[in-house]
PDB file of C-alpha atoms in Angstrom:
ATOM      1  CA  UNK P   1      -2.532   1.210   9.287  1.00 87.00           C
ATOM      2  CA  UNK P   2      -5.910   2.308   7.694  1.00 90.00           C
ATOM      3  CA  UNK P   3      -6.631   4.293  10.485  1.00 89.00           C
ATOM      4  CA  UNK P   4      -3.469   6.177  10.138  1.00 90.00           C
ATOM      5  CA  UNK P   5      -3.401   6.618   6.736  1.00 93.00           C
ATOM      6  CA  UNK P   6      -7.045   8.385   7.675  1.00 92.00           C
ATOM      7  CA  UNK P   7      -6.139  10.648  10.286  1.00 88.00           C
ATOM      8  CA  UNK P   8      -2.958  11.429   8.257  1.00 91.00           C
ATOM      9  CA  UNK P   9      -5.329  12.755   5.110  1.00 93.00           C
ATOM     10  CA  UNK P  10      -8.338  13.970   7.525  1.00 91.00           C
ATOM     11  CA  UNK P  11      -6.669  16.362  10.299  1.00 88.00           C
ATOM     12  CA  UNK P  12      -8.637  16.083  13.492  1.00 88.00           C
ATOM     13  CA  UNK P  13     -10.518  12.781  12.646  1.00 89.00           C
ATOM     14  CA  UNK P  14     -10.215  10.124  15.700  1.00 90.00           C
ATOM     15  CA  UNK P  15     -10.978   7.202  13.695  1.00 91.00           C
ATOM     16  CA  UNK P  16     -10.132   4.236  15.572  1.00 92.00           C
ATOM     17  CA  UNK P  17     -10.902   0.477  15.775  1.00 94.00           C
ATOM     18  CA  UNK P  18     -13.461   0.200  18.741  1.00 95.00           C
ATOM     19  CA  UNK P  19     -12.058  -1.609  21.664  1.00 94.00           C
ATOM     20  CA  UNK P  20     -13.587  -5.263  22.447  1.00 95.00           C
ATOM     21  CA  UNK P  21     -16.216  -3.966  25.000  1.00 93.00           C
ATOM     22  CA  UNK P  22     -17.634  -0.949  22.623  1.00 95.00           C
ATOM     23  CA  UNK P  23     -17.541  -4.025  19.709  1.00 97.00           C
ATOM     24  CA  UNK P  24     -19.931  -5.988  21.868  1.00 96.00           C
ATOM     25  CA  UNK P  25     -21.925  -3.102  23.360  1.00 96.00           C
ATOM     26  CA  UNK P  26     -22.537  -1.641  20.004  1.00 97.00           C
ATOM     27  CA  UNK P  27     -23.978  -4.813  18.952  1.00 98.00           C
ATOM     28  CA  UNK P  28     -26.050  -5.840  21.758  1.00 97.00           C
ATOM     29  CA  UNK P  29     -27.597  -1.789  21.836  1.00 97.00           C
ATOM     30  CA  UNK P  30     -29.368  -2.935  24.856  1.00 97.00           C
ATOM     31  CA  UNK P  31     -30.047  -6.408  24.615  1.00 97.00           C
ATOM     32  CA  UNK P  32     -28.499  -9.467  27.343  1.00 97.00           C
ATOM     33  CA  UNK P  33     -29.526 -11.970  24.098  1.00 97.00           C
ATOM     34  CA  UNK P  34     -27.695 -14.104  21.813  1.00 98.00           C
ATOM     35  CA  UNK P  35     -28.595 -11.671  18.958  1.00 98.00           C
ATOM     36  CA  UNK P  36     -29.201  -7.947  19.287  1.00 97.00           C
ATOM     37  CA  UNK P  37     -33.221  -8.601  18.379  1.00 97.00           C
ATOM     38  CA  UNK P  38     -33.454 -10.332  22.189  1.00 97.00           C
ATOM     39  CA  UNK P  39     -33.426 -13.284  20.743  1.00 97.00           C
ATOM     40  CA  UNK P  40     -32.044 -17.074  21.440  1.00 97.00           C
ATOM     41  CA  UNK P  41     -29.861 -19.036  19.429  1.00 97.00           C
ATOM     42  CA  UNK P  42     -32.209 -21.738  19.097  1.00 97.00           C
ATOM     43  CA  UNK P  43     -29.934 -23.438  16.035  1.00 97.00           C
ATOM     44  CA  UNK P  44     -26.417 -22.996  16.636  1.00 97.00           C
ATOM     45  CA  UNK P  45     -24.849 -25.455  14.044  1.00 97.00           C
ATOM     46  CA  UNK P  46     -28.278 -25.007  11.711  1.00 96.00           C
ATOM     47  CA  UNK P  47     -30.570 -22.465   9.717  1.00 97.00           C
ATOM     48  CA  UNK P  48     -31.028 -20.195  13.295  1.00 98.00           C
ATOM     49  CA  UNK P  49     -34.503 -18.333  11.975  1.00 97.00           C
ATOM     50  CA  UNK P  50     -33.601 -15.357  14.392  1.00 97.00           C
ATOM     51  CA  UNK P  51     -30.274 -14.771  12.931  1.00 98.00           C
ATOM     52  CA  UNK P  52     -31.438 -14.971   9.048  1.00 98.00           C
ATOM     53  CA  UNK P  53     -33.178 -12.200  10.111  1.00 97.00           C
ATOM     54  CA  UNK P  54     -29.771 -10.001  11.225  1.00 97.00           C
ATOM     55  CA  UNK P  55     -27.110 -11.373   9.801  1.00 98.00           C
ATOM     56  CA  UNK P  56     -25.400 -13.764   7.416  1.00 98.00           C
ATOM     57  CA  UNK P  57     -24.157 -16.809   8.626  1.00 98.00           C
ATOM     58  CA  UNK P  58     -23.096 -20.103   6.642  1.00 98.00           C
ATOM     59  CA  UNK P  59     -26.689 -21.428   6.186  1.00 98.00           C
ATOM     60  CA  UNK P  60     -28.096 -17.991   4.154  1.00 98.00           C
ATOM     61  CA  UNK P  61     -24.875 -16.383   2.448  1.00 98.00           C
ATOM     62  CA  UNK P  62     -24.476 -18.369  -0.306  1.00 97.00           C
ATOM     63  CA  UNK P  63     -21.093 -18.436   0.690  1.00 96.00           C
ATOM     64  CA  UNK P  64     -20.242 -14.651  -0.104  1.00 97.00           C
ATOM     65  CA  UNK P  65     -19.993 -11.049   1.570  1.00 97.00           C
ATOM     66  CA  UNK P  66     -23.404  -9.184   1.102  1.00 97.00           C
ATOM     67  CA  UNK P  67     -23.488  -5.482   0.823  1.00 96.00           C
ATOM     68  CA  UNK P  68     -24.250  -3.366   4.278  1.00 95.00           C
ATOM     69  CA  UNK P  69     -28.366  -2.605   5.223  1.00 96.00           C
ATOM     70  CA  UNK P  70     -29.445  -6.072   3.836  1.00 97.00           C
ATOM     71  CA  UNK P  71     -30.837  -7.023   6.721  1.00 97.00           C
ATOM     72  CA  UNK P  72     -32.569  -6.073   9.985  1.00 97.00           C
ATOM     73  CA  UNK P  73     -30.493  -3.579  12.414  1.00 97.00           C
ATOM     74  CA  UNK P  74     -30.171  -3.571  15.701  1.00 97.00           C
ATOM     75  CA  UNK P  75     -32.258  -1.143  18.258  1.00 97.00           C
ATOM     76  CA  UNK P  76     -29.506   1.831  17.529  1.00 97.00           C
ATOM     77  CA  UNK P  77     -29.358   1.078  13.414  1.00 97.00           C
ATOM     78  CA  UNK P  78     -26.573  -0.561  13.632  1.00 97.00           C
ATOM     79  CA  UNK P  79     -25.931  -3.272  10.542  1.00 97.00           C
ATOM     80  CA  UNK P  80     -24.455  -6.190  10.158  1.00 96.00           C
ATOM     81  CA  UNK P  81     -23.421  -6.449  13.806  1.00 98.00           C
ATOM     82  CA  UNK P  82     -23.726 -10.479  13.529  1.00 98.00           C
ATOM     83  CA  UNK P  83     -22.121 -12.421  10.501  1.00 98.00           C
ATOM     84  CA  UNK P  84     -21.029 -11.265   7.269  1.00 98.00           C
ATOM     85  CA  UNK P  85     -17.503 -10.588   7.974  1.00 98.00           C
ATOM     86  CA  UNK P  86     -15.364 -10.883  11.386  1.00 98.00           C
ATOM     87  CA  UNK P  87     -14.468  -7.689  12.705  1.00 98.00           C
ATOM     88  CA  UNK P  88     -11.193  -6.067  14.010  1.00 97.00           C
ATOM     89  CA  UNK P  89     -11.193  -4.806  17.705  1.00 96.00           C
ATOM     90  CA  UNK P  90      -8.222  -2.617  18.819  1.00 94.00           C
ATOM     91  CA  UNK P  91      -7.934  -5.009  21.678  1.00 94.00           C
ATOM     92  CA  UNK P  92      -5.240  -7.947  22.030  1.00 96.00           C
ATOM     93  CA  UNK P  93      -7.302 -10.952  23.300  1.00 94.00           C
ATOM     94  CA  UNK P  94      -6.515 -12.413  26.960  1.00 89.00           C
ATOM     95  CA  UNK P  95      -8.643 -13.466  29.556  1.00 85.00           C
ATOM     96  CA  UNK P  96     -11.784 -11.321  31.302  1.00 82.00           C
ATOM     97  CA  UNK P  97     -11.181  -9.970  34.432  1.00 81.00           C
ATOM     98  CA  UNK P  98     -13.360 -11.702  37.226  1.00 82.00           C
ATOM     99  CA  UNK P  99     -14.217  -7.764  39.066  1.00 85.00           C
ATOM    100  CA  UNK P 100     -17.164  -5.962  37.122  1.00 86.00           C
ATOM    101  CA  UNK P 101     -15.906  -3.242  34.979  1.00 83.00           C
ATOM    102  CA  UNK P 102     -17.177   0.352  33.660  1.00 82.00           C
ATOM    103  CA  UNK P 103     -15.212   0.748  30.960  1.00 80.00           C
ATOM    104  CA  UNK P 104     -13.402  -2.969  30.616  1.00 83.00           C
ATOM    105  CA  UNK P 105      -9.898  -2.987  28.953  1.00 84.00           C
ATOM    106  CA  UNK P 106      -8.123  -5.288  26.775  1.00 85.00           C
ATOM    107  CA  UNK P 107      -5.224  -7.001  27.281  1.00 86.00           C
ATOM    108  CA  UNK P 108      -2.171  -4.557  27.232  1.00 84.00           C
ATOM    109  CA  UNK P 109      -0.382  -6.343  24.135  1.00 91.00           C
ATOM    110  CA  UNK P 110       0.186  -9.954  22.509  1.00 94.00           C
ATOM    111  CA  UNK P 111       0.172 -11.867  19.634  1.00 96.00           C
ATOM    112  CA  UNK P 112      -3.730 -11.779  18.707  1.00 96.00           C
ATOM    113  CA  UNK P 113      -5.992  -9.344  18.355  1.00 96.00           C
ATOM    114  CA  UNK P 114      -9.717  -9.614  19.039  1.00 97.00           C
ATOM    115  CA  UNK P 115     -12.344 -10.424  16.342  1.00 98.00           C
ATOM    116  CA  UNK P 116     -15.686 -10.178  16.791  1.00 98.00           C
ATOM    117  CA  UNK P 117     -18.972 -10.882  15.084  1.00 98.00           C
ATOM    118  CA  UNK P 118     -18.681 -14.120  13.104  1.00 98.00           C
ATOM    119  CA  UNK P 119     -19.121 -14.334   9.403  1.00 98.00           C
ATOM    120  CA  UNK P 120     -20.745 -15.642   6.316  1.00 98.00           C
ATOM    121  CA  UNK P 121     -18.499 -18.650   6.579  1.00 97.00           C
ATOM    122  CA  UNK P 122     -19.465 -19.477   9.818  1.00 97.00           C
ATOM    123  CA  UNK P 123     -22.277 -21.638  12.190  1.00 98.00           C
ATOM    124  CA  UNK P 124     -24.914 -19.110  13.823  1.00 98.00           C
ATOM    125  CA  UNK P 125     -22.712 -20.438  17.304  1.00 98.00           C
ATOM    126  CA  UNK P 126     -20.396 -18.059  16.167  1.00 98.00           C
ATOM    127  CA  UNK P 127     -22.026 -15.258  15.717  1.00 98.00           C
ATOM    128  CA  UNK P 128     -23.819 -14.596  19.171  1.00 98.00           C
ATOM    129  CA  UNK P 129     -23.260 -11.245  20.331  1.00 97.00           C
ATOM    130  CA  UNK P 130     -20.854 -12.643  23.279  1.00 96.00           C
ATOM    131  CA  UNK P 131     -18.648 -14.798  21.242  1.00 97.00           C
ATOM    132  CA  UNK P 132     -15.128 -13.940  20.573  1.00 96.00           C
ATOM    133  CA  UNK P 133     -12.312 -14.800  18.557  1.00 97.00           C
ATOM    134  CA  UNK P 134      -8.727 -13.499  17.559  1.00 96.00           C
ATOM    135  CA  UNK P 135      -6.155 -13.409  15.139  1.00 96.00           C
ATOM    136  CA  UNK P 136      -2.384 -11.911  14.413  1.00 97.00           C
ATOM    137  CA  UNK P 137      -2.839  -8.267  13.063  1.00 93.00           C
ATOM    138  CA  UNK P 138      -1.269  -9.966   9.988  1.00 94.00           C
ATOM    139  CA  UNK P 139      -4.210 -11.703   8.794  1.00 95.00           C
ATOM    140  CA  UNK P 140      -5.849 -11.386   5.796  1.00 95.00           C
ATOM    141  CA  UNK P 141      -9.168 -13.289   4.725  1.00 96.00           C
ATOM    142  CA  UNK P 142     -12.240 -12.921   2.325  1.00 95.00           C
ATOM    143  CA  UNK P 143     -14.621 -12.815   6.018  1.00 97.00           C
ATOM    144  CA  UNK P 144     -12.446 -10.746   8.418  1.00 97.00           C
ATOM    145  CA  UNK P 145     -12.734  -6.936   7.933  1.00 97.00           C
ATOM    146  CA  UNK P 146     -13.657  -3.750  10.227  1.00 96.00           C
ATOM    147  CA  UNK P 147     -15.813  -1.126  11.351  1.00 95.00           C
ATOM    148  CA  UNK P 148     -14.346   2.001  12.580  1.00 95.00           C
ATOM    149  CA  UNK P 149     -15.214   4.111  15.975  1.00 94.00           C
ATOM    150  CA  UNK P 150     -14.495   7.736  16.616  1.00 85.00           C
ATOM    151  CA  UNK P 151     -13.140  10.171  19.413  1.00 73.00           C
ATOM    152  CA  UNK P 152     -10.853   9.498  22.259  1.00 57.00           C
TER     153      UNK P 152
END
């Protein structure tokens, strides 16, 4: 609905949610790692000292959202790719498809949408460039929000 409501007030604008594999390619500019750094998640349920250094997870938030460019980007600037708050894909979440893909799609509808990213409320586990979660388009939290994509 954002989205709309944008394109409806800028004519021409193609903002969009990005779909699940520009989320996680975005993130990972690059990188085959846990984190977008190339680095391990060496503490998944603890303080992970790679990911204090991207993004904030349960053990360095003090249980809050932190403004954008806290933190260290990623090889293409990108912030705040890993923790801080969940974010929408335009993607409903189903299963991978076993063949290799160029440009992978989504599931073609369903009850959950992707989120990716992990957030302040959550263990470093969950915020690995890879992981994945989902929710109904009707949810509303204090660590799920969204970055927006453009063209197409």
């Amino acid at each position: 609905q954002y989205c709309e409501k944008l394109r409806a007030r800028f004519s021409g604008l193609l903002a969009r949610l990005p779909s699940e594999a520009e989320w996680e390619y975005a993130c990972r500019a690059g990188t085959t790692s846990a984190f977008n750094d190339g680095s391990a998640c060496t503490q998944p349920e603890g303080n992970d000292p790679a990911l204090a250094k991207l993004g904030w997870f349960d053990k360095n938030s003090e249980k809050e959202t932190h403004p954008v460019r806290k933190l260290a980007p990623n090889q293409w600037g990108l912030h705040d790719m890993h923790g801080n708050v969940w974010e929408w894909c335009e993607d409903w979440a189903g299963g991978y498809v076993a063949d290799e893909q160029v440009v992978p799609a989504g599931a073609a509808a369903g009850p959950v949408r992707v989120i990716r990213g992990g957030s302040w409320v959550h263990q470093a586990r969950y915020c690995r460039s890879a992981y994945r979660s989902g929710g109904p388009p009707s949810k509303r939290s204090h660590s799920l929000g969204f970055r927006l994509a453009s063209g197409q």
